[in-house]
CSV table of C-alpha atoms and ligand atoms in Angstrom, one decimal:
chain,number,residue,atom,x,y,z
A,1,MET,CA,-6.8,-36.3,8.0
A,2,ILE,CA,-6.7,-39.4,10.2
A,3,ILE,CA,-6.9,-39.8,14.0
A,4,ALA,CA,-5.7,-43.3,15.0
A,5,ILE,CA,-6.9,-44.9,18.2
A,6,ASP,CA,-5.6,-48.3,19.2
A,7,GLY,CA,-6.0,-50.5,22.3
A,8,PRO,CA,-7.2,-53.8,23.7
A,9,ALA,CA,-10.9,-54.9,24.0
A,10,GLY,CA,-13.0,-53.2,26.7
A,11,VAL,CA,-10.9,-50.1,26.9
A,12,GLY,CA,-13.6,-47.8,25.6
A,13,LYS,CA,-12.1,-47.3,22.1
A,14,SER,CA,-15.4,-47.5,20.2
A,15,THR,CA,-17.3,-45.2,22.5
A,16,VAL,CA,-14.5,-42.6,22.5
A,17,ALA,CA,-13.9,-42.9,18.7
A,18,LYS,CA,-17.6,-42.4,18.0
A,19,LEU,CA,-17.9,-39.4,20.3
A,20,LEU,CA,-14.8,-37.8,18.9
A,21,ALA,CA,-15.9,-38.4,15.3
A,22,ALA,CA,-19.3,-36.9,16.0
A,23,ARG,CA,-17.8,-33.9,17.7
A,24,LEU,CA,-15.5,-33.2,14.8
A,25,GLY,CA,-18.0,-34.2,12.1
A,26,TRP,CA,-15.7,-36.9,10.8
A,27,LEU,CA,-16.3,-40.5,9.7
A,28,TYR,CA,-15.9,-43.2,12.4
A,29,LEU,CA,-14.0,-46.2,11.0
A,30,ASP,CA,-14.5,-49.3,13.2
A,31,THR,CA,-11.9,-51.6,11.8
A,32,GLY,CA,-12.9,-54.4,14.2
A,33,ALA,CA,-16.2,-54.6,12.3
A,34,LEU,CA,-14.3,-55.6,9.1
A,35,TYR,CA,-12.5,-58.5,10.9
A,36,ARG,CA,-15.9,-59.4,12.3
A,37,ALA,CA,-17.4,-59.4,8.8
A,38,VAL,CA,-14.7,-61.8,7.6
A,39,ALA,CA,-15.5,-64.0,10.7
A,40,TRP,CA,-19.2,-63.9,9.9
A,41,LYS,CA,-18.5,-65.0,6.3
A,42,THR,CA,-16.3,-67.8,7.6
A,43,LEU,CA,-18.9,-69.2,10.0
A,44,GLN,CA,-21.7,-68.7,7.4
A,45,SER,CA,-19.6,-70.8,4.9
A,46,ASN,CA,-19.2,-73.6,7.5
A,47,ILE,CA,-15.4,-73.1,7.6
A,48,LEU,CA,-13.5,-73.3,10.9
A,49,PRO,CA,-11.8,-70.0,11.7
A,50,THR,CA,-8.7,-72.0,12.5
A,51,ASP,CA,-8.6,-73.4,9.0
A,52,ARG,CA,-6.3,-70.7,7.6
A,53,GLU,CA,-6.1,-72.0,4.1
A,54,GLN,CA,-9.9,-72.2,3.7
A,55,VAL,CA,-10.5,-68.8,5.3
A,56,VAL,CA,-8.0,-67.1,2.9
A,57,ARG,CA,-9.5,-69.0,-0.1
A,58,LEU,CA,-12.9,-67.4,0.7
A,59,LEU,CA,-11.7,-63.8,0.3
A,60,PRO,CA,-11.3,-63.3,-3.4
A,61,SER,CA,-15.0,-64.0,-4.0
A,62,THR,CA,-16.1,-61.9,-1.0
A,63,SER,CA,-17.3,-58.3,-1.3
A,64,LEU,CA,-17.1,-56.1,1.8
A,65,HIS,CA,-18.5,-52.6,2.0
A,66,MET,CA,-19.0,-50.1,4.7
A,67,GLN,CA,-21.8,-47.5,4.3
A,68,PHE,CA,-21.9,-44.4,6.3
A,69,GLN,CA,-25.4,-42.7,6.7
A,70,ASN,CA,-26.3,-40.0,9.2
A,71,GLY,CA,-23.6,-41.1,11.7
A,72,ALA,CA,-24.7,-44.8,11.5
A,73,VAL,CA,-22.5,-47.4,9.9
A,74,GLN,CA,-23.6,-50.5,7.9
A,75,VAL,CA,-21.4,-53.4,7.0
A,76,LEU,CA,-22.4,-55.3,3.8
A,77,VAL,CA,-20.9,-58.7,3.1
A,78,ASP,CA,-21.8,-59.9,-0.5
A,79,GLY,CA,-24.5,-57.3,-0.5
A,80,ILE,CA,-26.1,-58.5,2.7
A,81,ASP,CA,-26.4,-56.1,5.7
A,82,VAL,CA,-24.7,-58.1,8.5
A,83,THR,CA,-24.3,-55.2,10.9
A,84,GLY,CA,-26.7,-56.6,13.5
A,85,GLU,CA,-24.9,-60.0,13.6
A,86,LEU,CA,-21.3,-58.8,14.1
A,87,ARG,CA,-21.4,-58.6,17.9
A,88,ALA,CA,-22.7,-62.2,18.5
A,89,PRO,CA,-20.3,-64.2,20.8
A,90,ASP,CA,-19.4,-66.8,18.1
A,91,VAL,CA,-18.5,-64.0,15.6
A,92,THR,CA,-16.5,-62.2,18.3
A,93,THR,CA,-14.3,-65.2,19.0
A,94,ALA,CA,-14.0,-66.1,15.4
A,95,ALA,CA,-12.9,-62.5,14.6
A,96,SER,CA,-10.0,-62.8,17.1
A,97,VAL,CA,-8.9,-66.0,15.4
A,98,VAL,CA,-9.2,-65.0,11.8
A,99,SER,CA,-7.5,-61.6,12.6
A,100,ALA,CA,-4.2,-63.6,13.3
A,101,ILE,CA,-4.2,-64.9,9.7
A,102,PRO,CA,-1.7,-62.9,7.6
A,103,GLY,CA,-3.8,-63.3,4.4
A,104,VAL,CA,-6.8,-61.8,6.1
A,105,ARG,CA,-4.8,-58.8,7.4
A,106,GLU,CA,-3.3,-58.2,3.9
A,107,TRP,CA,-6.8,-58.4,2.3
A,108,LEU,CA,-8.3,-55.9,4.7
A,109,LEU,CA,-5.4,-53.4,4.5
A,110,PRO,CA,-6.4,-51.7,1.2
A,111,ILE,CA,-10.1,-51.8,2.2
A,112,GLN,CA,-9.3,-49.8,5.4
A,113,ARG,CA,-7.0,-47.4,3.5
A,114,GLN,CA,-9.7,-46.8,0.8
A,115,ILE,CA,-12.2,-45.9,3.5
A,116,GLY,CA,-9.5,-43.5,4.9
A,117,GLN,CA,-9.6,-41.7,1.6
A,118,ARG,CA,-13.3,-40.9,1.8
A,119,GLY,CA,-12.7,-38.0,4.1
A,120,SER,CA,-11.4,-37.1,7.6
A,121,VAL,CA,-11.6,-40.2,9.7
A,122,VAL,CA,-11.3,-41.3,13.3
A,123,ALA,CA,-10.1,-44.9,12.9
A,124,GLU,CA,-10.0,-47.4,15.8
A,125,GLY,CA,-8.5,-50.9,16.0
A,126,ARG,CA,-5.3,-52.7,17.0
A,127,ASP,CA,-2.8,-51.7,14.4
A,128,ILE,CA,-4.1,-48.4,13.1
A,129,GLY,CA,-1.1,-46.3,14.2
A,130,THR,CA,1.5,-49.0,13.4
A,131,ARG,CA,0.3,-50.5,10.2
A,132,VAL,CA,-2.9,-49.1,8.6
A,133,PHE,CA,-2.2,-45.4,8.9
A,134,PRO,CA,1.4,-45.1,10.2
A,135,ALA,CA,1.5,-41.5,8.9
A,136,ALA,CA,-1.5,-40.4,10.9
A,137,PRO,CA,-0.7,-37.1,12.5
A,138,TYR,CA,-2.6,-38.0,15.7
A,139,LYS,CA,-2.2,-41.4,17.4
A,140,PHE,CA,-3.6,-42.5,20.7
A,141,PHE,CA,-3.2,-45.8,22.5
A,142,LEU,CA,-5.9,-46.4,25.1
A,143,ASP,CA,-5.4,-48.9,28.0
A,144,ALA,CA,-7.1,-49.6,31.3
A,145,ASP,CA,-6.8,-51.9,34.3
A,146,ALA,CA,-7.8,-55.5,33.2
A,147,ASN,CA,-10.6,-55.8,35.8
A,148,ILE,CA,-12.1,-52.5,34.8
A,149,ARG,CA,-12.1,-53.6,31.1
A,150,VAL,CA,-13.9,-56.9,32.1
A,151,GLU,CA,-16.5,-55.0,34.1
A,152,ARG,CA,-17.1,-52.5,31.2
A,153,ARG,CA,-17.4,-55.3,28.6
A,154,HIS,CA,-19.7,-57.3,30.9
A,155,ARG,CA,-22.0,-54.3,31.4
A,156,GLU,CA,-22.1,-53.7,27.6
A,157,LEU,CA,-23.0,-57.4,27.0
A,158,VAL,CA,-25.7,-57.4,29.6
A,159,ALA,CA,-27.2,-54.1,28.2
A,160,ALA,CA,-27.2,-55.8,24.8
A,161,GLY,CA,-29.2,-58.7,26.2
A,162,ARG,CA,-26.3,-61.2,26.2
A,163,GLY,CA,-26.2,-62.1,29.9
A,164,GLU,CA,-23.1,-64.3,30.2
A,165,THR,CA,-21.4,-64.6,33.6
A,166,ILE,CA,-18.6,-62.2,34.4
A,167,GLU,CA,-16.2,-65.2,34.6
A,168,VAL,CA,-17.0,-66.0,31.0
A,169,THR,CA,-16.4,-62.4,30.0
A,170,HIS,CA,-13.1,-62.4,31.9
A,171,GLN,CA,-11.9,-65.6,30.1
A,172,ASP,CA,-13.0,-64.3,26.7
A,173,LEU,CA,-11.3,-61.0,27.2
A,174,SER,CA,-8.0,-62.6,28.4
A,175,ASP,CA,-8.0,-65.1,25.5
A,176,ARG,CA,-8.6,-62.3,23.0
A,177,ASP,CA,-6.0,-60.0,24.6
A,178,LEU,CA,-3.3,-62.7,24.5
A,179,ARG,CA,-4.1,-63.6,20.8
A,180,ASP,CA,-4.1,-59.9,19.8
A,181,ARG,CA,-0.9,-59.0,21.6
A,182,THR,CA,1.2,-62.1,20.7
A,183,ARG,CA,0.3,-62.8,17.1
A,184,PRO,CA,3.4,-62.5,14.9
A,185,ILE,CA,1.8,-60.1,12.4
A,186,ASP,CA,0.7,-56.6,13.4
A,187,PRO,CA,0.3,-57.4,17.1
A,188,LEU,CA,-1.4,-54.9,19.4
A,189,VAL,CA,1.4,-52.6,20.4
A,190,PRO,CA,1.5,-48.8,20.8
A,191,ALA,CA,3.0,-46.9,17.9
A,192,PRO,CA,6.2,-45.3,19.1
A,193,ASP,CA,4.7,-41.8,18.5
A,194,ALA,CA,1.3,-42.6,20.1
A,195,ARG,CA,0.1,-40.7,23.1
A,196,SER,CA,-0.9,-43.3,25.8
A,197,ILE,CA,-4.1,-42.7,27.8
A,198,ASP,CA,-5.1,-44.8,30.8
A,199,THR,CA,-8.9,-44.7,30.7
A,200,SER,CA,-9.4,-46.7,34.0
A,201,THR,CA,-10.7,-43.7,36.0
A,202,LEU,CA,-11.9,-41.5,33.1
A,203,SER,CA,-15.3,-41.2,31.5
A,204,PRO,CA,-15.5,-41.3,27.7
A,205,GLU,CA,-16.1,-37.5,27.6
A,206,GLN,CA,-13.0,-36.9,29.7
A,207,VAL,CA,-10.9,-39.1,27.3
A,208,VAL,CA,-12.3,-37.1,24.3
A,209,GLU,CA,-11.4,-33.8,26.1
A,210,LEU,CA,-7.9,-35.1,26.8
A,211,MET,CA,-7.5,-36.0,23.1
A,212,ILE,CA,-8.8,-32.7,21.8
A,213,SER,CA,-6.5,-30.8,24.2
A,214,THR,CA,-3.5,-33.0,23.2
A,215,MET,CA,-4.2,-32.3,19.5
A,216,SER,CA,-4.6,-28.6,20.0
A,217,THR,CA,-1.3,-28.3,21.9
A,218,GLY,CA,0.6,-30.9,19.6
A,219,LEU,CA,1.4,-34.4,20.8
B,1,LIG,O1,-12.4,-54.1,18.1
B,1,LIG,P1,-13.2,-55.4,18.0
B,1,LIG,O2,-13.4,-56.1,19.3
B,1,LIG,O3,-14.4,-55.2,17.2
B,1,LIG,O4,-12.2,-56.3,17.1
B,1,LIG,C1,-12.6,-57.7,16.7
B,1,LIG,C2,-11.3,-58.5,16.5
B,1,LIG,O5,-10.6,-58.0,15.4
B,1,LIG,C3,-10.3,-58.4,17.7
B,1,LIG,O6,-10.2,-59.6,18.4
B,1,LIG,C4,-9.0,-58.1,17.1
B,1,LIG,C5,-9.2,-57.9,15.6
B,1,LIG,N1,-8.8,-56.6,15.1
B,1,LIG,C6,-7.5,-56.5,14.6
B,1,LIG,O7,-6.8,-57.5,14.7
B,1,LIG,N2,-7.0,-55.4,14.1
B,1,LIG,C7,-7.8,-54.3,14.0
B,1,LIG,N3,-7.3,-53.2,13.5
B,1,LIG,C8,-9.1,-54.3,14.6
B,1,LIG,C9,-9.6,-55.5,15.1
C-alpha cells in the first residue's frame, strides 16, 4: 500500500508525511534524501553537480541504502551514515541540480520502488504520483503561497542553526522551484488523479486530518 505525496519545497510535505506515517504505523519514504545522497557523493568526489557525465559515471560504483529504525531513517552511502549531512546548503543546491539528470533519476527509480516493497509506505517527493508509484491508490499534491513557503523554510533553517537571511532563502527556493518544475524529465506536476491541498492556512495536523478523511471517503 502506498500513499504518494508530492509538492514543491517548503510546503510541509516532510512534516505531514512523517505525521501520517507515524499515525498509520507505516514507513516514511523521503525520496528527496536519496537525491541528496547522490549530491553528497558528487561533492565528496570533487565533481561538479553540473557535470552530468561525471555524475552518472559515479553511480555504478555507489551503494545507497535507507535503514528504518524506530521511526528514524538513516541514509548510508557506500556504508557511511551521511544522514546528518544531507540538509547542508551546498548539498541542497547540488541535489536540485543532479535531480535534473536523467541518468540519476533512472538509477534512483528501482531503489525507490524496492523500498516501496518493504511494507506500507507514505512516500514524498516531486514525482511519486506521476512516476515512481503511478498506481498508488492515494495521491496528494500539496501547494502553498510562495511567501508562506519561504517563511516556513526560513524558520526551519534558523531552528537548525543555519541562520541565512530570508532573501537568500527566497532566492534558493525560487531557483529550486523553477528547476524542479521545468526540467524535461519527471518535472514537478500534479498527477491527474491527485487530490490537491493548499496548506497555506493549515497546520500539519489539519492537513493529515484532511488526508485521512479523503482516504476514508474515497478520493
Ligand atoms: O524534498 P527535498 O528538498 O529533500 O528534495 C531535494 C531535491 O531533490 C529537490 O530539489 C528536488 C529533488 N527531488 C526530485 O527531483 N524528485 C523527488 N522525488 C524528490 C526530490
